[in-house]
mmCIF file of C-alpha atoms in Angstrom:
data_model
loop_
_atom_site.group_PDB
_atom_site.id
_atom_site.type_symbol
_atom_site.label_atom_id
_atom_site.label_comp_id
_atom_site.label_asym_id
_atom_site.label_seq_id
_atom_site.Cartn_x
_atom_site.Cartn_y
_atom_site.Cartn_z
ATOM 1 C CA MET A 27 1.353 55.844 -175.880
ATOM 2 C CA SER A 28 0.960 52.288 -177.156
ATOM 3 C CA ASP A 29 -1.293 51.473 -174.183
ATOM 4 C CA ALA A 30 -3.676 54.411 -174.740
ATOM 5 C CA THR A 31 -7.181 54.228 -176.195
ATOM 6 C CA ALA A 32 -9.237 57.040 -177.682
ATOM 7 C CA LEU A 33 -12.718 57.851 -178.954
ATOM 8 C CA LEU A 34 -12.717 60.379 -181.815
ATOM 9 C CA VAL A 35 -15.944 62.277 -182.311
ATOM 10 C CA HIS A 36 -16.631 64.167 -185.552
ATOM 11 C CA PRO A 37 -19.951 65.456 -186.957
ATOM 12 C CA GLU A 38 -19.409 63.650 -190.269
ATOM 13 C CA GLY A 39 -17.409 60.796 -188.839
ATOM 14 C CA ASN A 40 -14.249 61.792 -190.742
ATOM 15 C CA PRO A 41 -11.671 63.430 -188.459
ATOM 16 C CA PRO A 42 -8.549 65.017 -190.052
ATOM 17 C CA PRO A 43 -6.587 62.297 -191.877
ATOM 18 C CA ASP A 44 -3.248 63.515 -190.536
ATOM 19 C CA LEU A 45 -4.601 63.250 -186.963
ATOM 20 C CA LEU A 46 -5.713 59.684 -187.634
ATOM 21 C CA SER A 47 -2.335 58.921 -189.170
ATOM 22 C CA ALA A 48 -0.479 60.341 -186.153
ATOM 23 C CA LEU A 49 -2.585 58.260 -183.715
ATOM 24 C CA ALA A 50 -1.992 55.125 -185.750
ATOM 25 C CA HIS A 51 1.751 55.866 -185.890
ATOM 26 C CA GLU A 52 1.810 56.160 -182.089
ATOM 27 C CA LYS A 53 -0.195 52.916 -181.748
ATOM 28 C CA VAL A 54 -3.125 54.604 -180.022
ATOM 29 C CA ALA A 55 -6.157 52.364 -180.429
ATOM 30 C CA PHE A 56 -9.084 54.563 -181.459
ATOM 31 C CA THR A 57 -12.713 54.417 -182.545
ATOM 32 C CA VAL A 58 -14.464 57.059 -184.660
ATOM 33 C CA ARG A 59 -18.097 57.988 -183.953
ATOM 34 C CA THR A 60 -20.469 60.809 -184.810
ATOM 35 C CA PRO A 61 -21.849 62.723 -181.794
ATOM 36 C CA ASP A 62 -25.275 61.059 -182.166
ATOM 37 C CA ALA A 63 -23.705 57.617 -182.379
ATOM 38 C CA ALA A 64 -21.539 58.329 -179.326
ATOM 39 C CA LEU A 65 -24.641 59.386 -177.391
ATOM 40 C CA GLY A 66 -26.705 56.450 -178.646
ATOM 41 C CA ALA A 67 -29.160 58.829 -180.338
ATOM 42 C CA ALA A 68 -28.758 57.521 -183.882
ATOM 43 C CA GLY A 69 -30.221 54.061 -183.423
ATOM 44 C CA ASP A 70 -26.689 52.661 -183.050
ATOM 45 C CA GLU A 71 -26.930 49.613 -180.830
ATOM 46 C CA GLN A 72 -23.164 49.434 -180.345
ATOM 47 C CA PRO A 73 -22.089 50.335 -176.814
ATOM 48 C CA VAL A 74 -19.921 53.397 -176.372
ATOM 49 C CA PRO A 75 -16.305 52.203 -176.376
ATOM 50 C CA VAL A 76 -14.232 52.264 -173.203
ATOM 51 C CA ALA A 77 -11.447 54.789 -173.815
ATOM 52 C CA GLU A 78 -9.050 56.915 -171.814
ATOM 53 C CA VAL A 79 -9.157 59.905 -174.180
ATOM 54 C CA LEU A 80 -12.095 61.696 -175.783
ATOM 55 C CA LEU A 81 -11.012 63.635 -178.858
ATOM 56 C CA ALA A 82 -13.672 66.090 -180.057
ATOM 57 C CA PRO A 83 -13.659 68.989 -182.529
ATOM 58 C CA ALA A 84 -13.515 72.467 -180.998
ATOM 59 C CA THR A 85 -16.680 73.353 -182.893
ATOM 60 C CA MET A 86 -18.673 70.830 -180.843
ATOM 61 C CA PRO A 87 -20.691 72.586 -178.099
ATOM 62 C CA PRO A 88 -19.229 72.014 -174.615
ATOM 63 C CA ARG A 89 -22.533 70.541 -173.378
ATOM 64 C CA THR A 90 -22.333 67.855 -176.066
ATOM 65 C CA VAL A 91 -18.736 67.083 -175.124
ATOM 66 C CA ARG A 92 -19.797 66.747 -171.464
ATOM 67 C CA ALA A 93 -22.690 64.483 -172.436
ATOM 68 C CA VAL A 94 -20.384 62.145 -174.383
ATOM 69 C CA SER A 95 -17.866 62.150 -171.535
ATOM 70 C CA ARG A 96 -20.587 61.233 -169.006
ATOM 71 C CA ARG A 97 -21.814 58.396 -171.212
ATOM 72 C CA MET A 98 -18.270 57.045 -171.539
ATOM 73 C CA SER A 99 -17.823 57.189 -167.757
ATOM 74 C CA GLU A 100 -20.862 54.921 -167.315
ATOM 75 C CA THR A 101 -18.860 51.950 -168.595
ATOM 76 C CA GLY A 102 -15.280 52.997 -167.855
ATOM 77 C CA PRO A 103 -13.092 55.689 -166.304
ATOM 78 C CA THR A 104 -13.909 59.337 -166.879
ATOM 79 C CA PRO A 105 -11.981 60.156 -170.072
ATOM 80 C CA ILE A 106 -9.436 62.900 -170.643
ATOM 81 C CA VAL A 107 -11.089 65.504 -172.902
ATOM 82 C CA VAL A 108 -8.905 66.883 -175.717
ATOM 83 C CA VAL A 109 -10.424 69.138 -178.365
ATOM 84 C CA TYR A 110 -8.832 69.579 -181.778
ATOM 85 C CA THR A 111 -9.221 72.118 -184.553
ATOM 86 C CA GLU A 112 -7.863 72.613 -188.031
ATOM 87 C CA GLN A 113 -8.669 76.296 -188.547
ATOM 88 C CA ASP A 114 -11.329 77.626 -186.135
ATOM 89 C CA PHE A 115 -8.950 78.555 -183.327
ATOM 90 C CA ALA A 116 -11.451 80.949 -181.734
ATOM 91 C CA ALA A 117 -13.674 77.988 -180.858
ATOM 92 C CA LEU A 118 -10.920 76.650 -178.575
ATOM 93 C CA ASP A 119 -11.476 79.444 -176.072
ATOM 94 C CA GLN A 120 -14.715 78.116 -174.581
ATOM 95 C CA HIS A 121 -13.200 74.670 -174.106
ATOM 96 C CA ILE A 122 -9.960 75.918 -172.564
ATOM 97 C CA LYS A 123 -12.013 77.857 -170.014
ATOM 98 C CA LEU A 124 -13.642 74.574 -169.046
ATOM 99 C CA GLY A 125 -10.262 72.914 -168.476
ATOM 100 C CA HIS A 126 -10.213 70.877 -171.687
ATOM 101 C CA ASP A 127 -6.852 70.294 -173.319
ATOM 102 C CA TYR A 128 -6.346 70.830 -177.056
ATOM 103 C CA LEU A 129 -4.493 69.775 -180.228
ATOM 104 C CA VAL A 130 -3.772 72.094 -183.158
ATOM 105 C CA PRO A 131 -2.091 71.498 -186.532
ATOM 106 C CA PRO A 132 0.316 70.299 -187.652
ATOM 107 C CA PHE A 133 -0.742 66.871 -186.354
ATOM 108 C CA LEU A 134 2.766 65.419 -186.455
ATOM 109 C CA PRO A 135 3.244 62.134 -184.578
ATOM 110 C CA PRO A 136 5.865 63.503 -182.127
ATOM 111 C CA LEU A 137 3.683 66.534 -181.300
ATOM 112 C CA VAL A 138 0.553 64.437 -180.883
ATOM 113 C CA ARG A 139 2.471 61.951 -178.713
ATOM 114 C CA ALA A 140 3.880 64.725 -176.497
ATOM 115 C CA ARG A 141 0.498 66.419 -176.073
ATOM 116 C CA LEU A 142 -1.386 63.213 -175.282
ATOM 117 C CA ARG A 143 1.352 62.045 -172.933
ATOM 118 C CA SER A 144 1.180 65.361 -171.066
ATOM 119 C CA CYS A 145 -2.625 65.122 -170.873
ATOM 120 C CA TYR A 146 -2.449 61.510 -169.763
ATOM 121 C CA GLU A 147 0.065 62.206 -166.985
ATOM 122 C CA ARG A 148 -1.916 65.185 -165.682
ATOM 123 C CA ALA A 149 -5.119 63.170 -165.695
ATOM 124 C CA LYS A 150 -3.369 60.289 -163.930
ATOM 125 C CA LEU A 151 -2.078 62.689 -161.263
ATOM 126 C CA SER A 152 -5.542 64.193 -160.903
ATOM 127 C CA ARG A 153 -7.098 60.760 -160.448
ATOM 128 C CA THR A 154 -4.449 59.843 -157.899
ATOM 129 C CA MET A 155 -5.251 63.005 -155.960
ATOM 130 C CA GLU A 156 -8.961 62.206 -156.133
ATOM 131 C CA GLU A 157 -8.260 58.720 -154.800
ATOM 132 C CA VAL A 158 -6.146 60.189 -151.993
ATOM 133 C CA GLU A 159 -8.928 62.643 -151.129
ATOM 134 C CA ALA A 160 -11.518 59.866 -151.239
ATOM 135 C CA GLN A 161 -9.357 57.712 -148.986
ATOM 136 C CA ALA A 162 -8.866 60.611 -146.580
ATOM 137 C CA GLU A 163 -12.616 61.211 -146.560
ATOM 138 C CA LEU A 164 -13.232 57.522 -145.889
ATOM 139 C CA LEU A 165 -10.727 57.513 -143.025
ATOM 140 C CA SER A 166 -12.386 60.622 -141.605
ATOM 141 C CA TYR A 167 -15.796 58.949 -141.883
ATOM 142 C CA GLU A 168 -14.506 55.800 -140.191
ATOM 143 C CA ARG A 169 -12.987 57.935 -137.443
ATOM 144 C CA GLU A 170 -16.327 59.699 -136.939
ATOM 145 C CA LEU A 171 -18.049 56.307 -136.743
ATOM 146 C CA ARG A 172 -15.526 55.139 -134.135
ATOM 147 C CA ILE A 173 -16.174 58.270 -132.123
ATOM 148 C CA GLY A 174 -19.908 57.709 -132.527
ATOM 149 C CA ARG A 175 -19.588 54.152 -131.271
ATOM 150 C CA GLU A 176 -17.491 55.280 -128.304
ATOM 151 C CA ILE A 177 -20.118 57.902 -127.442
ATOM 152 C CA GLN A 178 -22.884 55.343 -127.819
ATOM 153 C CA GLU A 179 -21.054 52.876 -125.601
ATOM 154 C CA GLY A 180 -20.993 55.637 -122.996
ATOM 155 C CA PHE A 181 -24.786 55.457 -122.911
ATOM 156 C CA LEU A 182 -24.656 51.776 -121.977
ATOM 157 C CA PRO A 183 -24.008 50.695 -118.376
ATOM 158 C CA GLU A 184 -20.322 50.328 -117.525
ATOM 159 C CA GLY A 185 -21.168 47.249 -115.491
ATOM 160 C CA LEU A 186 -24.106 45.306 -114.093
ATOM 161 C CA PRO A 187 -25.144 45.490 -110.429
ATOM 162 C CA MET A 188 -24.043 42.663 -108.146
ATOM 163 C CA LEU A 189 -27.104 41.647 -106.129
ATOM 164 C CA ASP A 190 -27.179 38.900 -103.509
ATOM 165 C CA GLY A 191 -29.118 35.954 -104.872
ATOM 166 C CA TRP A 192 -29.259 37.278 -108.434
ATOM 167 C CA ASP A 193 -27.222 36.692 -111.602
ATOM 168 C CA LEU A 194 -27.529 39.276 -114.387
ATOM 169 C CA ASP A 195 -25.796 39.043 -117.749
ATOM 170 C CA VAL A 196 -26.094 40.801 -121.121
ATOM 171 C CA ARG A 197 -24.982 40.271 -124.723
ATOM 172 C CA PHE A 198 -24.876 43.254 -127.090
ATOM 173 C CA SER A 199 -23.798 42.845 -130.722
ATOM 174 C CA PRO A 200 -24.421 45.734 -133.163
ATOM 175 C CA ALA A 201 -24.867 44.851 -136.833
ATOM 176 C CA ARG A 202 -22.917 48.018 -137.756
ATOM 177 C CA ASN A 203 -20.503 50.361 -136.034
ATOM 178 C CA VAL A 204 -23.399 51.986 -134.212
ATOM 179 C CA ALA A 205 -26.642 50.348 -133.123
ATOM 180 C CA GLY A 206 -30.336 51.022 -132.645
ATOM 181 C CA ASP A 207 -30.634 48.420 -129.891
ATOM 182 C CA PHE A 208 -29.845 49.366 -126.328
ATOM 183 C CA TYR A 209 -30.166 48.070 -122.802
ATOM 184 C CA ASP A 210 -29.964 49.707 -119.406
ATOM 185 C CA VAL A 211 -29.837 48.604 -115.774
ATOM 186 C CA PHE A 212 -30.059 51.143 -112.959
ATOM 187 C CA GLU A 213 -31.354 51.519 -109.417
ATOM 188 C CA LEU A 214 -34.556 53.292 -108.403
ATOM 189 C CA VAL A 215 -36.457 54.218 -105.240
ATOM 190 C CA ASN A 216 -33.469 54.793 -102.996
ATOM 191 C CA ARG A 217 -31.742 51.659 -104.357
ATOM 192 C CA ARG A 218 -34.664 49.452 -103.347
ATOM 193 C CA ARG A 219 -35.663 48.607 -106.918
ATOM 194 C CA LEU A 220 -33.790 47.697 -110.078
ATOM 195 C CA ALA A 221 -34.837 49.033 -113.480
ATOM 196 C CA LEU A 222 -34.232 46.683 -116.437
ATOM 197 C CA VAL A 223 -34.590 47.998 -119.989
ATOM 198 C CA VAL A 224 -34.129 46.362 -123.401
ATOM 199 C CA ALA A 225 -35.220 48.343 -126.456
ATOM 200 C CA ASP A 226 -34.954 48.310 -130.227
ATOM 201 C CA VAL A 227 -35.163 51.520 -132.262
ATOM 202 C CA CYS A 228 -36.513 50.909 -135.756
ATOM 203 C CA ASP A 229 -33.892 50.864 -138.520
ATOM 204 C CA LYS A 230 -30.120 50.603 -138.088
ATOM 205 C CA GLY A 231 -27.083 52.818 -138.430
ATOM 206 C CA VAL A 232 -26.368 56.400 -137.400
ATOM 207 C CA GLY A 233 -29.967 57.680 -137.414
ATOM 208 C CA ALA A 234 -31.193 54.863 -135.200
ATOM 209 C CA ALA A 235 -28.180 55.325 -132.906
ATOM 210 C CA LEU A 236 -29.014 59.010 -132.402
ATOM 211 C CA PHE A 237 -32.573 58.157 -131.417
ATOM 212 C CA MET A 238 -31.288 55.348 -129.217
ATOM 213 C CA ALA A 239 -29.265 57.920 -127.237
ATOM 214 C CA LEU A 240 -32.261 60.261 -127.006
ATOM 215 C CA ILE A 241 -34.735 57.587 -125.901
ATOM 216 C CA ARG A 242 -32.371 56.017 -123.388
ATOM 217 C CA SER A 243 -31.647 59.436 -121.826
ATOM 218 C CA LEU A 244 -35.348 60.347 -121.623
ATOM 219 C CA LEU A 245 -36.266 57.030 -120.003
ATOM 220 C CA ARG A 246 -33.546 57.065 -117.378
ATOM 221 C CA HIS A 247 -33.792 60.780 -116.532
ATOM 222 C CA THR A 248 -37.569 60.643 -116.112
ATOM 223 C CA ALA A 249 -37.498 57.434 -114.076
ATOM 224 C CA GLU A 250 -34.729 58.624 -111.762
ATOM 225 C CA HIS A 251 -36.409 62.000 -111.178
ATOM 226 C CA SER A 252 -39.953 60.800 -110.608
ATOM 227 C CA GLY A 253 -39.344 60.833 -106.862
ATOM 228 C CA LEU A 254 -39.733 58.106 -104.286
ATOM 229 C CA GLN A 255 -43.069 56.375 -104.568
ATOM 230 C CA SER A 256 -43.987 54.008 -101.810
ATOM 231 C CA LEU A 257 -47.703 53.540 -102.468
ATOM 232 C CA MET A 258 -49.701 53.419 -105.666
ATOM 233 C CA THR A 259 -53.338 54.107 -106.377
ATOM 234 C CA ALA A 260 -55.802 51.248 -106.359
ATOM 235 C CA ASN A 261 -55.555 50.570 -110.076
ATOM 236 C CA GLN A 262 -51.803 50.076 -109.746
ATOM 237 C CA LEU A 263 -51.955 47.304 -107.184
ATOM 238 C CA MET A 264 -50.814 43.809 -108.007
ATOM 239 C CA PRO A 265 -51.695 40.333 -106.699
ATOM 240 C CA ASP A 266 -49.710 39.157 -103.730
ATOM 241 C CA GLN A 267 -47.518 36.382 -105.104
ATOM 242 C CA SER A 268 -45.285 36.017 -102.068
ATOM 243 C CA ASP A 269 -46.413 32.424 -101.697
ATOM 244 C CA GLY A 270 -45.049 31.556 -105.140
ATOM 245 C CA GLY A 271 -48.488 30.779 -106.553
ATOM 246 C CA PRO A 272 -50.126 32.306 -109.588
ATOM 247 C CA GLY A 273 -52.045 34.843 -107.501
ATOM 248 C CA GLY A 274 -53.134 35.773 -104.051
ATOM 249 C CA ALA A 275 -56.319 36.691 -102.249
ATOM 250 C CA HIS A 276 -55.339 40.293 -101.562
ATOM 251 C CA MET A 277 -53.524 43.159 -103.238
ATOM 252 C CA ILE A 278 -50.243 44.843 -102.331
ATOM 253 C CA PRO A 279 -48.916 48.264 -103.387
ATOM 254 C CA VAL A 280 -46.335 48.402 -106.191
ATOM 255 C CA VAL A 281 -43.267 50.442 -105.342
ATOM 256 C CA GLY A 282 -41.508 51.737 -108.473
ATOM 257 C CA ALA A 283 -44.486 51.605 -110.832
ATOM 258 C CA THR A 284 -44.847 55.388 -110.930
ATOM 259 C CA PRO A 285 -41.271 56.042 -112.201
ATOM 260 C CA LEU A 286 -41.834 53.270 -114.738
ATOM 261 C CA MET A 287 -45.114 54.693 -116.030
ATOM 262 C CA ASN A 288 -43.857 58.280 -116.018
ATOM 263 C CA ALA A 289 -40.743 57.320 -117.987
ATOM 264 C CA VAL A 290 -42.587 55.463 -120.742
ATOM 265 C CA VAL A 291 -45.523 57.870 -121.059
ATOM 266 C CA GLY A 292 -43.252 60.911 -120.913
ATOM 267 C CA THR A 293 -40.880 59.528 -123.530
ATOM 268 C CA ASN A 294 -43.753 58.589 -125.830
ATOM 269 C CA GLY A 295 -45.225 62.080 -125.477
ATOM 270 C CA TYR A 296 -41.922 63.817 -126.192
ATOM 271 C CA LEU A 297 -41.210 61.711 -129.296
ATOM 272 C CA THR A 298 -44.689 62.051 -130.795
ATOM 273 C CA ARG A 299 -44.757 65.810 -130.163
ATOM 274 C CA ASN A 300 -41.292 66.624 -131.436
ATOM 275 C CA HIS A 301 -40.006 63.837 -133.686
ATOM 276 C CA SER A 302 -42.962 62.216 -135.431
ATOM 277 C CA GLY A 303 -41.709 63.543 -138.774
ATOM 278 C CA GLN A 304 -38.502 61.504 -138.553
ATOM 279 C CA GLY A 305 -40.474 58.264 -138.408
ATOM 280 C CA TYR A 306 -38.361 56.683 -135.660
ATOM 281 C CA PHE A 307 -39.902 54.696 -132.816
ATOM 282 C CA ALA A 308 -38.794 52.015 -130.393
ATOM 283 C CA THR A 309 -40.168 48.760 -129.104
ATOM 284 C CA MET A 310 -39.125 48.266 -125.508
ATOM 285 C CA PHE A 311 -39.447 46.192 -122.391
ATOM 286 C CA PHE A 312 -39.037 48.340 -119.268
ATOM 287 C CA SER A 313 -39.426 46.561 -115.942
ATOM 288 C CA VAL A 314 -38.841 47.347 -112.277
ATOM 289 C CA LEU A 315 -37.678 44.437 -110.116
ATOM 290 C CA ASP A 316 -37.933 44.063 -106.357
ATOM 291 C CA PRO A 317 -34.785 42.023 -105.584
ATOM 292 C CA VAL A 318 -36.130 41.002 -102.180
ATOM 293 C CA THR A 319 -39.383 39.423 -103.312
ATOM 294 C CA GLY A 320 -38.774 38.818 -107.029
ATOM 295 C CA ASN A 321 -41.892 40.802 -107.908
ATOM 296 C CA LEU A 322 -41.695 42.450 -111.316
ATOM 297 C CA VAL A 323 -43.814 45.280 -112.701
ATOM 298 C CA TYR A 324 -43.306 46.089 -116.362
ATOM 299 C CA ILE A 325 -44.446 47.818 -119.540
ATOM 300 C CA ASN A 326 -43.954 45.965 -122.808
ATOM 301 C CA GLY A 327 -44.240 48.540 -125.580
ATOM 302 C CA GLY A 328 -44.695 46.400 -128.682
ATOM 303 C CA HIS A 329 -41.562 44.390 -127.932
ATOM 304 C CA ASN A 330 -40.842 40.675 -128.452
ATOM 305 C CA PRO A 331 -42.424 39.080 -125.370
ATOM 306 C CA PRO A 332 -39.660 38.394 -122.832
ATOM 307 C CA LEU A 333 -39.730 34.820 -121.580
ATOM 308 C CA LEU A 334 -39.890 33.780 -117.940
ATOM 309 C CA ILE A 335 -38.216 30.378 -117.743
ATOM 310 C CA PRO A 336 -39.373 28.235 -114.787
ATOM 311 C CA ARG A 337 -36.737 26.646 -112.597
ATOM 312 C CA GLU A 338 -38.057 23.148 -113.351
ATOM 313 C CA GLY A 339 -37.891 23.686 -117.125
ATOM 314 C CA GLY A 340 -40.718 23.373 -119.594
ATOM 315 C CA PRO A 341 -42.439 25.995 -121.760
ATOM 316 C CA PRO A 342 -41.380 29.560 -120.869
ATOM 317 C CA HIS A 343 -44.079 32.079 -119.893
ATOM 318 C CA PRO A 344 -44.218 35.072 -122.287
ATOM 319 C CA LEU A 345 -44.678 38.606 -120.942
ATOM 320 C CA GLU A 346 -46.958 39.935 -123.667
ATOM 321 C CA PRO A 347 -47.150 43.591 -124.819
ATOM 322 C CA THR A 348 -49.061 45.992 -122.574
ATOM 323 C CA GLY A 349 -49.022 48.872 -125.056
ATOM 324 C CA PRO A 350 -47.789 49.981 -128.490
ATOM 325 C CA ALA A 351 -44.252 50.846 -129.538
ATOM 326 C CA VAL A 352 -43.005 54.080 -127.995
ATOM 327 C CA GLY A 353 -43.049 57.127 -130.261
ATOM 328 C CA VAL A 354 -45.894 56.067 -132.581
ATOM 329 C CA ILE A 355 -49.276 57.046 -131.075
ATOM 330 C CA PRO A 356 -49.719 60.346 -129.175
ATOM 331 C CA ASP A 357 -51.449 60.173 -125.787
ATOM 332 C CA CYS A 358 -51.819 56.402 -125.940
ATOM 333 C CA ALA A 359 -52.434 54.265 -122.882
ATOM 334 C CA PHE A 360 -49.829 51.901 -121.475
ATOM 335 C CA SER A 361 -50.865 49.228 -118.990
ATOM 336 C CA LEU A 362 -48.745 47.666 -116.303
ATOM 337 C CA GLY A 363 -47.912 43.975 -116.383
ATOM 338 C CA TYR A 364 -46.888 41.883 -113.418
ATOM 339 C CA ALA A 365 -44.803 38.775 -112.900
ATOM 340 C CA LYS A 366 -42.825 37.059 -110.194
ATOM 341 C CA VAL A 367 -39.344 35.645 -110.606
ATOM 342 C CA ARG A 368 -39.252 32.704 -108.203
ATOM 343 C CA ARG A 369 -36.066 31.189 -106.890
ATOM 344 C CA GLY A 370 -34.433 29.308 -109.747
ATOM 345 C CA ASP A 371 -36.446 31.138 -112.441
ATOM 346 C CA THR A 372 -34.758 33.112 -115.229
ATOM 347 C CA LEU A 373 -36.104 36.105 -117.157
ATOM 348 C CA PHE A 374 -34.845 36.233 -120.767
ATOM 349 C CA VAL A 375 -35.274 39.550 -122.645
ATOM 350 C CA TYR A 376 -34.129 39.918 -126.255
ATOM 351 C CA THR A 377 -34.518 41.946 -129.453
ATOM 352 C CA ASP A 378 -35.771 40.633 -132.786
ATOM 353 C CA GLY A 379 -32.204 40.265 -134.052
ATOM 354 C CA VAL A 380 -32.165 36.900 -132.242
ATOM 355 C CA PRO A 381 -34.992 35.034 -134.035
ATOM 356 C CA GLU A 382 -34.240 36.921 -137.263
ATOM 357 C CA ALA A 383 -30.563 35.925 -137.398
ATOM 358 C CA ARG A 384 -29.889 34.376 -140.819
ATOM 359 C CA ASN A 385 -27.545 31.772 -142.139
ATOM 360 C CA ALA A 386 -25.779 31.845 -145.519
ATOM 361 C CA ALA A 387 -28.923 30.473 -147.195
ATOM 362 C CA GLY A 388 -31.044 33.302 -145.762
ATOM 363 C CA GLU A 389 -32.907 31.052 -143.303
ATOM 364 C CA PHE A 390 -34.018 32.638 -140.017
ATOM 365 C CA PHE A 391 -33.029 31.253 -136.635
ATOM 366 C CA GLY A 392 -36.719 31.413 -135.748
ATOM 367 C CA ASP A 393 -38.903 31.593 -132.653
ATOM 368 C CA ASP A 394 -39.447 27.842 -132.465
ATOM 369 C CA ARG A 395 -35.728 27.123 -132.274
ATOM 370 C CA LEU A 396 -35.325 29.778 -129.591
ATOM 371 C CA LEU A 397 -38.195 28.383 -127.505
ATOM 372 C CA GLU A 398 -36.726 24.901 -127.737
ATOM 373 C CA LEU A 399 -33.422 26.208 -126.341
ATOM 374 C CA LEU A 400 -35.233 27.762 -123.387
ATOM 375 C CA ARG A 401 -37.188 24.688 -122.328
ATOM 376 C CA GLU A 402 -34.257 23.195 -120.410
ATOM 377 C CA PRO A 403 -33.424 24.511 -116.914
ATOM 378 C CA VAL A 404 -30.334 26.702 -116.598
ATOM 379 C CA PRO A 405 -28.047 27.247 -113.592
ATOM 380 C CA SER A 406 -27.457 30.962 -114.267
ATOM 381 C CA GLY A 407 -28.190 33.853 -116.575
ATOM 382 C CA ARG A 408 -24.677 33.652 -117.944
ATOM 383 C CA ALA A 409 -25.113 29.974 -118.824
ATOM 384 C CA LEU A 410 -28.392 30.720 -120.595
ATOM 385 C CA LEU A 411 -26.882 33.464 -122.762
ATOM 386 C CA ALA A 412 -23.900 31.248 -123.587
ATOM 387 C CA ARG A 413 -26.318 28.534 -124.741
ATOM 388 C CA VAL A 414 -28.324 30.890 -126.985
ATOM 389 C CA GLU A 415 -25.244 32.675 -128.286
ATOM 390 C CA GLY A 416 -23.604 29.377 -129.241
ATOM 391 C CA ALA A 417 -26.727 28.270 -131.120
ATOM 392 C CA LEU A 418 -26.843 31.599 -132.975
ATOM 393 C CA TRP A 419 -23.191 31.282 -134.037
ATOM 394 C CA GLU A 420 -23.749 27.716 -135.176
ATOM 395 C CA HIS A 421 -26.777 28.756 -137.230
ATOM 396 C CA SER A 422 -25.325 31.938 -138.777
ATOM 397 C CA GLY A 423 -21.817 30.680 -139.514
ATOM 398 C CA SER A 424 -19.986 33.167 -141.726
ATOM 399 C CA ALA A 425 -23.197 34.927 -142.862
ATOM 400 C CA GLU A 426 -23.394 38.694 -142.476
ATOM 401 C CA GLN A 427 -25.232 39.936 -139.376
ATOM 402 C CA HIS A 428 -28.301 41.830 -140.624
ATOM 403 C CA ASP A 429 -29.663 43.230 -137.366
ATOM 404 C CA ASP A 430 -28.491 44.267 -133.926
ATOM 405 C CA ILE A 431 -28.637 41.514 -131.319
ATOM 406 C CA THR A 432 -29.272 42.236 -127.647
ATOM 407 C CA MET A 433 -30.013 39.661 -124.942
ATOM 408 C CA MET A 434 -30.456 40.047 -121.181
ATOM 409 C CA ALA A 435 -30.839 37.232 -118.665
ATOM 410 C CA VAL A 436 -31.927 37.764 -115.039
ATOM 411 C CA ASN A 437 -31.634 34.631 -112.924
ATOM 412 C CA ARG A 438 -32.689 34.285 -109.295
ATOM 413 C CA ALA A 439 -30.631 31.795 -107.382
ATOM 414 C CA VAL A 440 -32.324 28.780 -105.814
ATOM 415 C CA ALA A 441 -30.828 29.607 -102.407
ATOM 416 C CA ALA A 442 -30.297 33.120 -101.087
ATOM 417 C CA GLY A 443 -26.746 34.442 -101.530
#
């Protein structure tokens, strides 16, 4: 037992001399304290010693023994508790029932060594079992997270549509095993329109991932089951931009705006009615694209403004919010926004994990740096995402990723495919 350490507690600070002699003979390093001193209640500024064994008299109340043991575990391993007595053997009973080991006279060195060795080995085995159980629990947790990520990946599109004259690409990088970001691409109105969604559920981790699955399912189900809508009411008409200019002299009906509006309003209503107590919400950009004309109708619910990059380069055009984040305000109004993706233009949609990416010094990537990257013309959506992704990697280096990162690029070819 030459490698063992012990804390001896005694009301008067004078444990049995023969016990002290036996510990010294067996080269057990020990410290003697009164209960108040061990608990720091006697004005003793000395820290409680780190020890493997707590030796306490059987007359000490079990709650006091537990309190000393807890204080020792604050700075070291949880100690083995061994109570000792010289004559009050009846007091041992309450401690034995609690699983404490014991020492009784005569305190001969061989007997003390054998008892402490037995206690030490049992405690070591117990700690090993606890470590095994903790490791098994960790492996089970990691397995559950893997399953969760696999399920979450099932909510993301398996692939992106291949449209003549269009190049779509996406980057999705969760900060943890599961993410609060999500994106979706699916067809509407008898395959005549393409829905494009990028959203960011507040917070990260499992809770955000659960709400991500709920919100994504509500949006897609409602949009796909809103029925075919060929004409909209007068307040849902948009300028005719077929000539490529900023506006036209007459209005044209917007096909696909009703599924868009129903999906966002319905999802917002469901979340605020049923889940306001959880405090989760999502910023999102949900748009419906006409691949033939390039016309785009959208709702930006408190999301980072997507950027429409002109084919000739220069400052991108932001698609500003048309309503609040989804799941915050009951019965709120969402407006429709309109844009046109001309031949050669690229729509860039992203979550706040892009400008908020940090390097090892904690510096953000920033909006200005992102805008500078987007000023130059790009040949395709894939090339644009590769450019931004490379700049993010260069900025972040080996720094930990703090937030989910999602980027979508929708490029319309200069010439029809």
